[in-house]
Amino acid sequence: MIGTGNIGTAHARSLAREISGAEVSWVFDADSARASALADELGAHVAPSAEQLIASSDAVVIASPDAMHAEQAILCLDAQRPTLCEKPLAPTVGEAQRVVDAELDLGRRLLSLGFMRRFDPGYVDLKAAIPSVGTPLIVHNVHRNTFAPYGLTSAGTLTNSAIHELDINRWLLDDEYASVQVIVGRPGPDTPEGEFDPMLVILTTERGTLVEIEAFVNAQYGYEVRCEVVASGGTLDMGDGSFITRRADRAVGHDVPELWLGRFGEAYRRELQAWVDATHRGKTSGATAWDGLVATITANAAVRSITEGPQAIDVPARPALYA
Ligand SMILES: NC(=O)c1ccc[n+]([C@@H]2O[C@H](COP(=O)([O-])OP(=O)(O)OC[C@H]3O[C@@H](n4cnc5c(N)ncnc54)[C@H](O)[C@@H]3O)[C@@H](O)[C@H]2O)c1
């Protein structure tokens, strides 16, 4: 485990206690006291560097800050280690492209990207239900954080937070983006001068579906993620993620879940188990480095849109490795 902050600690505990087929043997953090505390708790060793951790481990999870992901992912690829890299692949397109290039040079996929919503039961059910309401026309997304976890910048909101929606809508619709426009308004609470929060991100897909995202990182009242698909024959509302509300044929209703495990706790567990299982089979799981590059290209086009208006989204041809 590289990075033993919030998510690195949660992933390491889960890998050590809940996930079968894995053990946490080495941890590394720039803050060695933090790494030692987690190592003591889990019976792991503290590595003196990321390089040594990678050399000593069968597989690696990267949970360091965004800016370190690309460099550490390339170290893992150079050492040919199966790697689960937290999102985003990188904040900039150049760094994300370097990771994809390193994997293309290797000629096989070793990197899985931590877009864990692809494993969330709410989103999985939503995707499966879309054919039952016809052609998707609009997807409304809400992503509110109580406070900005890493400081509030407009670019950070798009490349770190809204990037979840940039990935999950592409996955939900099985479609690619054509354009993005970000609309900013009156600043909400504690927004620094020159930054914007909340923002509305509006994308069009190649097949013409509209994707709208409310990105609000300082919402104060709590954490909330919502998603509603408006389709030609009805709507699907994921609500708070515990059930899908279906409106169609002049009726509204939903399935009642058996139990509620916490908004994304189950998604993280499924993501980790899928990654460990795939690693044992010599495969990757979930989102790829390519998905990470596309999300970062889209997020950076959104950042430019804040000052320059609507932007086309130009994604290079998909390499065969990611077909
Ligand atoms: N998938 C998700 O929903 C999700 C949720 C939370 C965080 N994340 C991602 O996980 C990453 C970590 O987020 P966090 O909330 O745990 O942050 P955090 O600040 O709590 O933890 C980051 C840790 O990395 C350490 N660190 C700094 N530089 C390092 C380096 N060069 N090498 C190794 N460790 C280093 C820090 O000391 C800190 O302990 C971020 O990229 C974030 O986007 C993803």
Short mmCIF file of C-alpha atoms and ligand atoms in Angstrom, two decimals:
data_model
loop_
_atom_site.label_atom_id
_atom_site.label_comp_id
_atom_site.label_asym_id
_atom_site.label_seq_id
_atom_site.Cartn_x
_atom_site.Cartn_y
_atom_site.Cartn_z
CA MET A 1 0.00 0.00 0.00
CA ILE A 2 1.57 3.26 -1.17
CA GLY A 3 -0.06 6.11 0.78
CA THR A 4 -1.65 5.39 4.15
CA GLY A 5 -4.04 8.34 4.49
CA ASN A 6 -7.84 8.12 4.45
CA ILE A 7 -8.40 5.75 1.57
CA GLY A 8 -5.08 3.89 1.82
CA THR A 9 -5.85 2.98 5.42
CA ALA A 10 -9.40 1.93 4.56
CA HIS A 11 -8.24 -0.19 1.59
CA ALA A 12 -5.40 -1.77 3.60
CA ARG A 13 -7.74 -2.72 6.46
CA SER A 14 -10.24 -4.13 3.99
CA LEU A 15 -7.57 -6.11 2.10
CA ALA A 16 -6.20 -7.47 5.38
CA ARG A 17 -9.55 -8.35 7.00
CA GLU A 18 -12.35 -8.65 4.44
CA ILE A 19 -10.87 -9.57 1.08
CA SER A 20 -9.90 -13.15 0.37
CA GLY A 21 -6.71 -13.98 -1.48
CA ALA A 22 -4.70 -10.98 -0.32
CA GLU A 23 -2.48 -9.89 2.54
CA VAL A 24 -0.94 -6.52 3.23
CA SER A 25 2.78 -7.11 3.56
CA TRP A 26 4.36 -3.69 2.94
CA VAL A 27 3.20 -0.12 3.42
CA PHE A 28 4.90 3.14 2.43
CA ASP A 29 3.94 6.73 3.15
CA ALA A 30 5.92 9.98 2.90
CA ASP A 31 4.86 10.36 6.55
CA SER A 32 6.69 7.39 8.11
CA ALA A 33 4.85 7.67 11.46
CA ARG A 34 1.55 7.19 9.65
CA ALA A 35 2.92 4.19 7.75
CA SER A 36 4.29 2.67 10.99
CA ALA A 37 0.95 2.98 12.79
CA LEU A 38 -0.86 1.11 10.02
CA ALA A 39 1.94 -1.46 9.66
CA ASP A 40 1.76 -2.19 13.41
CA GLU A 41 -2.01 -2.56 13.23
CA LEU A 42 -1.92 -4.99 10.30
CA GLY A 43 1.33 -6.82 10.99
CA ALA A 44 2.95 -5.40 7.84
CA HIS A 45 6.44 -3.97 7.18
CA VAL A 46 7.23 -0.31 6.54
CA ALA A 47 9.10 0.22 3.27
CA PRO A 48 11.69 3.00 3.13
CA SER A 49 10.62 4.03 -0.38
CA ALA A 50 7.98 3.37 -3.01
CA GLU A 51 10.63 1.66 -5.14
CA GLN A 52 11.50 -0.80 -2.36
CA LEU A 53 7.83 -1.50 -1.65
CA ILE A 54 7.22 -2.25 -5.33
CA ALA A 55 10.27 -4.52 -5.54
CA SER A 56 9.14 -6.47 -2.43
CA SER A 57 5.43 -6.88 -3.27
CA ASP A 58 3.45 -9.14 -5.62
CA ALA A 59 0.91 -6.40 -6.34
CA VAL A 60 0.56 -2.73 -5.40
CA VAL A 61 -2.23 -0.32 -4.44
CA ILE A 62 -1.44 3.38 -5.03
CA ALA A 63 -3.34 5.65 -2.63
CA SER A 64 -0.99 8.63 -2.54
CA PRO A 65 -2.10 12.16 -3.55
CA ASP A 66 -3.24 12.69 -7.17
CA ALA A 67 0.02 14.32 -8.29
CA MET A 68 2.06 11.19 -7.43
CA HIS A 69 -0.13 8.63 -9.20
CA ALA A 70 1.46 8.75 -12.67
CA GLU A 71 5.05 8.55 -11.47
CA GLN A 72 4.31 5.69 -9.05
CA ALA A 73 2.12 3.86 -11.59
CA ILE A 74 5.01 3.95 -14.09
CA LEU A 75 7.37 2.54 -11.43
CA CYS A 76 4.88 -0.31 -10.91
CA LEU A 77 4.58 -0.95 -14.65
CA ASP A 78 8.39 -0.89 -15.06
CA ALA A 79 8.57 -3.56 -12.32
CA GLN A 80 5.63 -5.44 -13.97
CA ARG A 81 3.48 -5.41 -10.84
CA PRO A 82 -0.33 -5.69 -11.01
CA THR A 83 -1.48 -2.31 -9.69
CA LEU A 84 -4.69 -0.79 -8.44
CA CYS A 85 -4.21 2.98 -8.77
CA GLU A 86 -6.64 5.29 -7.02
CA LYS A 87 -8.42 7.86 -9.19
CA PRO A 88 -7.54 10.04 -10.98
CA LEU A 89 -4.91 8.37 -13.15
CA ALA A 90 -3.31 11.85 -13.13
CA PRO A 91 -4.48 15.46 -12.91
CA THR A 92 -2.94 16.37 -16.30
CA VAL A 93 -3.37 14.78 -19.72
CA GLY A 94 0.41 14.61 -20.27
CA GLU A 95 1.00 12.53 -17.13
CA ALA A 96 -2.00 10.27 -17.82
CA GLN A 97 -0.77 9.70 -21.37
CA ARG A 98 2.68 8.72 -20.04
CA VAL A 99 1.07 5.94 -17.97
CA VAL A 100 -0.90 4.65 -20.97
CA ASP A 101 2.28 4.81 -23.10
CA ALA A 102 4.20 2.81 -20.46
CA GLU A 103 1.50 0.13 -20.49
CA LEU A 104 1.41 0.10 -24.29
CA ASP A 105 5.22 -0.36 -24.30
CA LEU A 106 4.76 -3.28 -21.92
CA GLY A 107 2.19 -4.76 -24.32
CA ARG A 108 -0.14 -6.06 -21.61
CA ARG A 109 -2.53 -4.53 -19.11
CA LEU A 110 -1.39 -4.47 -15.49
CA LEU A 111 -3.12 -1.36 -14.19
CA SER A 112 -6.65 -1.19 -12.77
CA LEU A 113 -8.01 2.25 -11.95
CA GLY A 114 -9.98 2.95 -8.77
CA PHE A 115 -13.21 4.20 -10.34
CA MET A 116 -15.05 2.11 -7.74
CA ARG A 117 -18.53 3.32 -8.71
CA ARG A 118 -18.40 0.71 -11.48
CA PHE A 119 -18.73 -1.81 -8.60
CA ASP A 120 -21.42 0.08 -6.65
CA PRO A 121 -24.68 -1.94 -6.50
CA GLY A 122 -26.69 1.26 -7.14
CA TYR A 123 -24.87 2.12 -10.36
CA VAL A 124 -24.70 -1.54 -11.45
CA ASP A 125 -28.51 -1.83 -11.06
CA LEU A 126 -29.01 1.52 -12.80
CA LYS A 127 -26.95 0.44 -15.82
CA ALA A 128 -28.78 -2.88 -16.04
CA ALA A 129 -32.19 -1.12 -15.90
CA ILE A 130 -31.55 1.43 -18.66
CA PRO A 131 -32.83 -0.83 -21.51
CA SER A 132 -36.17 -1.13 -19.65
CA VAL A 133 -36.92 2.59 -20.12
CA GLY A 134 -35.75 3.04 -23.70
CA THR A 135 -33.13 5.38 -25.11
CA PRO A 136 -31.28 7.52 -22.56
CA LEU A 137 -31.78 11.23 -23.32
CA ILE A 138 -30.41 13.03 -20.25
CA VAL A 139 -28.46 11.93 -17.16
CA HIS A 140 -28.71 14.26 -14.16
CA ASN A 141 -25.91 13.81 -11.62
CA VAL A 142 -25.41 15.38 -8.20
CA HIS A 143 -22.04 15.13 -6.43
CA ARG A 144 -21.85 17.07 -3.17
CA ASN A 145 -19.06 16.86 -0.61
CA THR A 146 -19.46 18.27 2.89
CA PHE A 147 -16.18 20.16 2.46
CA ALA A 148 -13.37 20.15 -0.10
CA PRO A 149 -11.00 17.46 1.22
CA TYR A 150 -7.82 18.72 -0.47
CA GLY A 151 -8.54 22.47 -0.62
CA LEU A 152 -10.93 24.10 -3.06
CA THR A 153 -9.86 24.89 -6.63
CA SER A 154 -12.16 24.73 -9.63
CA ALA A 155 -9.64 22.58 -11.51
CA GLY A 156 -9.32 20.23 -8.52
CA THR A 157 -13.11 19.81 -8.34
CA LEU A 158 -13.14 18.67 -11.95
CA THR A 159 -9.98 16.52 -12.07
CA ASN A 160 -10.37 14.95 -8.61
CA SER A 161 -14.07 14.92 -7.64
CA ALA A 162 -16.34 15.27 -10.70
CA ILE A 163 -13.98 12.86 -12.47
CA HIS A 164 -16.06 10.09 -10.82
CA GLU A 165 -19.08 11.27 -12.84
CA LEU A 166 -16.97 11.77 -15.98
CA ASP A 167 -16.09 8.08 -15.78
CA ILE A 168 -19.37 6.61 -14.55
CA ASN A 169 -21.61 8.31 -17.13
CA ARG A 170 -19.40 7.10 -19.98
CA TRP A 171 -19.62 3.60 -18.48
CA LEU A 172 -23.39 3.81 -17.79
CA LEU A 173 -24.20 4.93 -21.34
CA ASP A 174 -21.51 2.91 -23.10
CA ASP A 175 -20.85 6.06 -25.12
CA GLU A 176 -18.04 8.60 -25.57
CA TYR A 177 -18.18 12.34 -24.91
CA ALA A 178 -18.26 14.87 -27.74
CA SER A 179 -18.25 18.20 -25.88
CA VAL A 180 -18.21 19.78 -22.45
CA GLN A 181 -19.31 23.12 -21.06
CA VAL A 182 -18.91 24.31 -17.50
CA ILE A 183 -21.26 26.97 -16.14
CA VAL A 184 -20.29 28.85 -13.01
CA GLY A 185 -22.48 31.05 -10.85
CA ARG A 186 -22.57 32.75 -7.48
CA PRO A 187 -19.96 31.22 -5.14
CA GLY A 188 -21.16 28.98 -2.33
CA PRO A 189 -19.67 28.93 1.18
CA ASP A 190 -15.89 29.35 1.70
CA THR A 191 -15.09 29.57 -2.03
CA PRO A 192 -11.67 31.25 -2.42
CA GLU A 193 -11.41 34.34 -4.65
CA GLY A 194 -11.20 33.35 -8.32
CA GLU A 195 -12.47 29.79 -7.80
CA PHE A 196 -15.96 28.44 -8.41
CA ASP A 197 -18.17 26.16 -6.34
CA PRO A 198 -20.71 24.81 -7.17
CA MET A 199 -20.35 24.34 -10.94
CA LEU A 200 -22.62 22.81 -13.55
CA VAL A 201 -20.82 20.56 -16.02
CA ILE A 202 -22.81 19.80 -19.19
CA LEU A 203 -21.56 17.21 -21.64
CA THR A 204 -22.91 15.80 -24.88
CA THR A 205 -22.10 12.27 -25.94
CA GLU A 206 -21.38 11.05 -29.45
CA ARG A 207 -24.87 9.49 -29.61
CA GLY A 208 -26.42 12.75 -28.38
CA THR A 209 -27.23 12.05 -24.74
CA LEU A 210 -26.93 15.08 -22.44
CA VAL A 211 -25.01 14.55 -19.19
CA GLU A 212 -25.38 17.18 -16.51
CA ILE A 213 -23.31 17.20 -13.31
CA GLU A 214 -23.74 19.44 -10.28
CA ALA A 215 -20.21 19.50 -8.83
CA PHE A 216 -20.38 21.05 -5.35
CA VAL A 217 -17.42 20.27 -3.07
CA ASN A 218 -18.31 22.54 -0.15
CA ALA A 219 -21.98 21.72 0.35
CA GLN A 220 -21.67 21.89 4.16
CA TYR A 221 -24.71 19.74 5.00
CA GLY A 222 -23.18 16.37 4.11
CA TYR A 223 -22.05 13.98 1.37
CA GLU A 224 -24.52 13.07 -1.31
CA VAL A 225 -24.32 11.43 -4.72
CA ARG A 226 -27.37 11.06 -6.94
CA CYS A 227 -28.01 9.98 -10.49
CA GLU A 228 -31.18 10.02 -12.60
CA VAL A 229 -31.48 8.73 -16.15
CA VAL A 230 -34.22 10.34 -18.25
CA ALA A 231 -35.00 8.06 -21.17
CA SER A 232 -37.46 7.88 -24.08
CA GLY A 233 -39.86 5.63 -22.16
CA GLY A 234 -39.41 6.58 -18.50
CA THR A 235 -36.89 7.55 -15.85
CA LEU A 236 -34.61 5.72 -13.45
CA ASP A 237 -33.61 7.45 -10.23
CA MET A 238 -30.79 5.91 -8.20
CA GLY A 239 -31.80 8.08 -5.22
CA ASP A 240 -29.24 7.76 -2.46
CA GLY A 241 -27.96 4.51 -3.93
CA SER A 242 -29.98 2.10 -1.82
CA PHE A 243 -32.64 1.54 -4.50
CA ILE A 244 -33.65 2.56 -8.03
CA THR A 245 -36.96 4.41 -8.47
CA ARG A 246 -38.53 3.60 -11.84
CA ARG A 247 -41.14 5.86 -13.43
CA ALA A 248 -42.74 4.33 -16.51
CA ASP A 249 -46.18 3.32 -17.84
CA ARG A 250 -47.93 5.84 -15.53
CA ALA A 251 -46.49 4.16 -12.44
CA VAL A 252 -43.72 4.84 -9.95
CA GLY A 253 -42.05 2.25 -7.77
CA HIS A 254 -38.87 0.76 -6.46
CA ASP A 255 -37.32 -2.40 -5.10
CA VAL A 256 -36.70 -2.43 -1.36
CA PRO A 257 -33.10 -3.36 -0.45
CA GLU A 258 -32.44 -6.00 2.15
CA LEU A 259 -29.94 -3.90 4.03
CA TRP A 260 -28.01 -0.69 3.80
CA LEU A 261 -24.22 -0.99 4.07
CA GLY A 262 -23.13 2.61 3.58
CA ARG A 263 -23.00 4.55 0.38
CA PHE A 264 -19.82 3.23 -1.24
CA GLY A 265 -18.47 0.77 1.34
CA GLU A 266 -19.77 -2.13 -0.70
CA ALA A 267 -18.37 -0.65 -3.92
CA TYR A 268 -14.87 -0.45 -2.42
CA ARG A 269 -15.06 -4.03 -1.14
CA ARG A 270 -16.28 -5.35 -4.50
CA GLU A 271 -13.62 -3.34 -6.29
CA LEU A 272 -10.84 -4.75 -4.10
CA GLN A 273 -12.11 -8.34 -4.31
CA ALA A 274 -12.48 -8.09 -8.09
CA TRP A 275 -8.95 -6.71 -8.34
CA VAL A 276 -7.44 -9.42 -6.12
CA ASP A 277 -9.31 -12.15 -8.03
CA ALA A 278 -8.26 -10.69 -11.38
CA THR A 279 -4.66 -10.38 -10.21
CA HIS A 280 -4.57 -14.08 -9.34
CA ARG A 281 -5.75 -14.80 -12.90
CA GLY A 282 -3.14 -12.45 -14.40
CA LYS A 283 -5.88 -9.96 -15.43
CA THR A 284 -6.95 -6.41 -14.59
CA SER A 285 -10.43 -5.44 -13.38
CA GLY A 286 -12.79 -2.47 -13.70
CA ALA A 287 -11.53 0.73 -15.27
CA THR A 288 -8.28 0.72 -17.24
CA ALA A 289 -5.46 3.25 -17.69
CA TRP A 290 -7.25 4.17 -20.94
CA ASP A 291 -10.45 5.00 -19.00
CA GLY A 292 -8.28 7.11 -16.70
CA LEU A 293 -6.78 8.99 -19.64
CA VAL A 294 -10.23 9.66 -21.17
CA ALA A 295 -11.53 10.95 -17.82
CA THR A 296 -8.51 13.25 -17.43
CA ILE A 297 -8.82 14.54 -21.02
CA THR A 298 -12.50 15.31 -20.31
CA ALA A 299 -11.78 16.93 -16.95
CA ASN A 300 -9.09 19.17 -18.47
CA ALA A 301 -11.43 20.20 -21.30
CA ALA A 302 -13.96 21.08 -18.56
CA VAL A 303 -11.31 23.15 -16.75
CA ARG A 304 -10.62 25.11 -19.99
CA SER A 305 -14.37 25.57 -20.45
CA ILE A 306 -14.57 27.62 -17.23
CA THR A 307 -12.77 30.48 -18.98
CA GLU A 308 -13.09 29.62 -22.68
CA GLY A 309 -16.67 28.33 -23.05
CA PRO A 310 -17.78 25.09 -24.71
CA GLN A 311 -14.97 22.69 -25.66
CA ALA A 312 -14.84 19.78 -28.05
CA ILE A 313 -13.48 16.61 -26.47
CA ASP A 314 -10.76 15.06 -28.61
CA VAL A 315 -9.89 11.55 -27.53
CA PRO A 316 -7.19 9.79 -29.61
CA ALA A 317 -8.03 6.49 -31.29
CA ARG A 318 -8.35 3.71 -28.70
CA PRO A 319 -5.27 1.43 -28.82
CA ALA A 320 -5.98 -2.27 -29.43
CA LEU A 321 -4.65 -3.07 -25.93
CA TYR A 322 -7.80 -1.40 -24.53
CA ALA A 323 -10.34 -2.81 -27.02
N1 LIG B 1 -12.08 6.28 -5.10
C1 LIG B 1 -12.49 7.15 -4.21
O1 LIG B 1 -13.67 7.36 -3.99
C2 LIG B 1 -11.48 7.91 -3.41
C3 LIG B 1 -11.79 8.39 -2.15
C4 LIG B 1 -10.82 9.09 -1.44
C5 LIG B 1 -9.59 9.33 -2.02
N2 LIG B 1 -9.32 8.88 -3.27
C6 LIG B 1 -8.01 9.14 -3.91
O2 LIG B 1 -7.01 8.53 -3.10
C7 LIG B 1 -5.86 9.36 -3.02
C8 LIG B 1 -5.56 9.62 -1.55
O3 LIG B 1 -6.64 10.31 -0.96
P1 LIG B 1 -6.78 10.42 0.64
O4 LIG B 1 -8.10 11.04 0.90
O5 LIG B 1 -6.45 9.13 1.26
O6 LIG B 1 -5.63 11.49 0.95
P2 LIG B 1 -4.83 11.66 2.31
O7 LIG B 1 -4.25 13.03 2.23
O8 LIG B 1 -5.67 11.27 3.47
O9 LIG B 1 -3.65 10.57 2.18
C9 LIG B 1 -2.60 10.68 1.27
C10 LIG B 1 -1.38 10.05 1.93
O10 LIG B 1 -0.31 10.04 0.98
C11 LIG B 1 0.88 10.37 1.66
N3 LIG B 1 1.87 10.82 0.69
C12 LIG B 1 2.19 12.06 0.29
N4 LIG B 1 3.16 12.01 -0.65
C13 LIG B 1 3.44 10.69 -0.84
C14 LIG B 1 4.33 10.00 -1.69
N5 LIG B 1 5.14 10.64 -2.55
N6 LIG B 1 4.36 8.65 -1.63
C15 LIG B 1 3.56 7.97 -0.77
N7 LIG B 1 2.69 8.58 0.06
C16 LIG B 1 2.64 9.93 0.00
C17 LIG B 1 0.46 11.41 2.67
O11 LIG B 1 1.42 11.50 3.72
C18 LIG B 1 -0.88 10.84 3.15
O12 LIG B 1 -0.74 9.95 4.23
C19 LIG B 1 -6.19 10.62 -3.82
O13 LIG B 1 -5.61 10.52 -5.10
C20 LIG B 1 -7.70 10.62 -3.94
O14 LIG B 1 -8.16 11.20 -5.15
C21 LIG B 1 -10.22 8.15 -3.96
#
